[in-house]
CSV table of C-alpha atoms in Angstrom, one decimal:
chain,number,residue,atom,x,y,z
A,18,MET,CA,79.8,155.1,107.1
A,19,ARG,CA,78.6,151.9,108.9
A,20,ILE,CA,80.1,148.5,108.5
A,21,GLU,CA,78.5,145.6,110.5
A,22,VAL,CA,80.1,142.2,110.2
A,23,ALA,CA,78.5,139.2,112.1
A,24,ARG,CA,80.7,136.6,113.7
A,25,GLY,CA,82.1,134.3,111.0
A,26,ALA,CA,81.1,136.7,108.1
A,27,GLU,CA,83.7,138.3,105.8
A,28,VAL,CA,83.9,141.7,104.1
A,29,ILE,CA,86.5,141.9,101.3
A,30,LEU,CA,87.4,145.4,100.2
A,31,ALA,CA,89.8,145.3,97.2
A,32,ASP,CA,92.5,147.8,96.3
A,33,ARG,CA,91.3,151.3,95.2
A,34,ALA,CA,87.7,150.6,96.1
A,35,PHE,CA,86.0,153.8,97.3
A,36,LEU,CA,83.0,154.0,99.7
A,37,ASN,CA,81.4,157.5,100.0
A,38,THR,CA,79.7,159.0,103.1
A,39,GLY,CA,76.7,157.3,104.5
A,40,VAL,CA,77.4,153.9,103.0
A,41,GLN,CA,76.2,150.9,105.0
A,42,VAL,CA,77.7,147.5,104.6
A,43,ILE,CA,75.7,144.9,106.6
A,44,CYS,CA,77.4,141.5,106.4
A,45,HIS,CA,76.1,138.3,107.9
A,46,SER,CA,77.7,136.0,105.3
A,47,ALA,CA,80.1,137.6,102.8
A,48,ILE,CA,80.4,140.8,100.9
A,49,GLU,CA,83.1,141.3,98.3
A,50,ILE,CA,83.8,144.8,96.8
A,51,GLY,CA,86.2,144.5,93.8
A,52,PRO,CA,89.1,146.7,92.8
A,53,HIS,CA,88.3,150.3,91.6
A,54,CYS,CA,84.7,150.1,92.7
A,55,ARG,CA,82.9,153.4,93.3
A,56,ILE,CA,80.2,153.2,95.9
A,57,GLY,CA,78.1,156.4,96.0
A,58,PRO,CA,76.8,158.2,99.1
A,59,ASP,CA,74.0,156.5,101.2
A,60,CYS,CA,74.3,153.1,99.4
A,61,VAL,CA,73.3,150.0,101.3
A,62,LEU,CA,74.8,146.5,100.7
A,63,CYS,CA,73.0,144.0,102.9
A,64,ASP,CA,73.5,140.3,102.5
A,65,THR,CA,70.5,139.4,104.8
A,66,ASN,CA,66.9,140.3,105.0
A,67,HIS,CA,67.1,140.1,108.9
A,68,HIS,CA,63.6,138.6,109.3
A,69,PRO,CA,61.5,136.1,107.5
A,70,VAL,CA,58.6,137.5,105.4
A,71,HIS,CA,56.2,134.6,106.0
A,72,GLU,CA,55.7,132.3,108.9
A,73,GLY,CA,57.8,129.2,108.4
A,74,ASP,CA,60.3,131.0,106.1
A,75,ALA,CA,64.0,131.2,106.9
A,76,VAL,CA,65.9,134.4,107.1
A,77,ARG,CA,67.6,135.0,103.8
A,78,VAL,CA,71.4,135.2,104.0
A,79,ALA,CA,73.4,135.2,100.7
A,80,PRO,CA,76.7,136.7,99.7
A,81,ILE,CA,77.0,139.9,97.6
A,82,ARG,CA,79.8,140.3,95.0
A,83,LEU,CA,80.8,143.4,93.1
A,84,GLY,CA,83.3,142.9,90.3
A,85,ARG,CA,86.0,145.2,89.1
A,86,ASN,CA,85.3,148.9,88.4
A,87,VAL,CA,81.6,148.8,89.4
A,88,TRP,CA,79.9,152.1,90.1
A,89,LEU,CA,76.9,152.4,92.3
A,90,GLY,CA,75.1,155.8,92.2
A,91,ARG,CA,73.7,157.6,95.3
A,92,GLY,CA,71.3,155.6,97.4
A,93,VAL,CA,71.6,152.2,95.6
A,94,ILE,CA,70.4,149.2,97.6
A,95,VAL,CA,71.9,145.8,96.9
A,96,LEU,CA,69.9,142.9,98.2
A,97,PRO,CA,71.2,139.5,99.4
A,98,GLY,CA,72.7,137.2,96.9
A,99,MET,CA,73.3,139.7,94.1
A,100,THR,CA,76.4,139.7,91.9
A,101,ILE,CA,77.3,142.8,89.9
A,102,GLY,CA,79.7,142.2,87.0
A,103,ASP,CA,82.8,144.1,86.0
A,104,HIS,CA,82.4,147.7,84.7
A,105,ALA,CA,78.6,147.7,85.5
A,106,VAL,CA,76.9,150.9,86.6
A,107,VAL,CA,73.8,151.1,88.8
A,108,ALA,CA,71.9,154.4,88.6
A,109,ALA,CA,71.1,156.4,91.7
A,110,GLY,CA,68.2,155.2,93.8
A,111,SER,CA,68.0,151.8,92.2
A,112,VAL,CA,67.3,148.5,94.0
A,113,VAL,CA,69.4,145.6,92.8
A,114,ALA,CA,67.2,142.5,93.1
A,115,ALA,CA,68.7,140.5,90.2
A,116,ASP,CA,72.3,139.8,89.1
A,117,ILE,CA,73.7,142.4,86.8
A,118,PRO,CA,76.0,141.2,84.0
A,119,ALA,CA,79.4,142.8,83.3
A,120,GLY,CA,79.4,146.0,81.2
A,121,GLU,CA,75.7,147.0,81.7
A,122,VAL,CA,73.9,150.1,83.1
A,123,TRP,CA,70.9,149.2,85.2
A,124,ARG,CA,68.3,151.6,86.8
A,125,GLY,CA,65.0,151.6,88.7
A,126,ASN,CA,63.2,149.7,91.4
A,127,PRO,CA,63.7,146.9,90.8
A,128,ALA,CA,66.7,147.7,88.7
A,129,CYS,CA,66.5,146.6,85.1
A,130,PHE,CA,68.8,146.9,82.0
A,131,ALA,CA,69.1,150.4,80.5
A,132,LYS,CA,72.1,150.2,78.1
A,133,ALA,CA,75.5,148.7,77.5
A,134,VAL,CA,78.7,150.4,78.9
A,135,ARG,CA,81.2,151.3,76.3
A,136,CYS,CA,84.7,150.6,77.7
A,137,SER,CA,87.8,148.5,77.2
A,138,PRO,CA,88.5,145.7,79.5
A,139,ASP,CA,91.3,147.6,81.3
A,140,PHE,CA,89.2,150.8,81.8
A,141,VAL,CA,89.2,152.3,85.3
A,142,ARG,CA,86.9,155.1,86.3
A,143,PRO,CA,88.8,158.2,87.6
């Protein structure tokens, strides 16, 4: 696992959050991982794009927030500025390039809506 935190940046890892092997957290602003989150192997959460794409562009740096009981499958990449709502699931290999509402399953590159999650508000994945 690799956690990189720039000066002045903040990583918040809530109670019972689990980060599997090979996870990379690259934080230049803020990354918040909510309670009971499950982060699968080889996932990347990066709140910066490190370099501008076009001449004259600024480097993008924007906070990432994962709500309660979020599950990221193996190899998910979460891009700068994304919020993933409570109980959401992101399928293996997906790239999160848009905010994901609570209680939804998303998949693909870029990730898009697949179906609703069926769970009560107090559900916690084992």
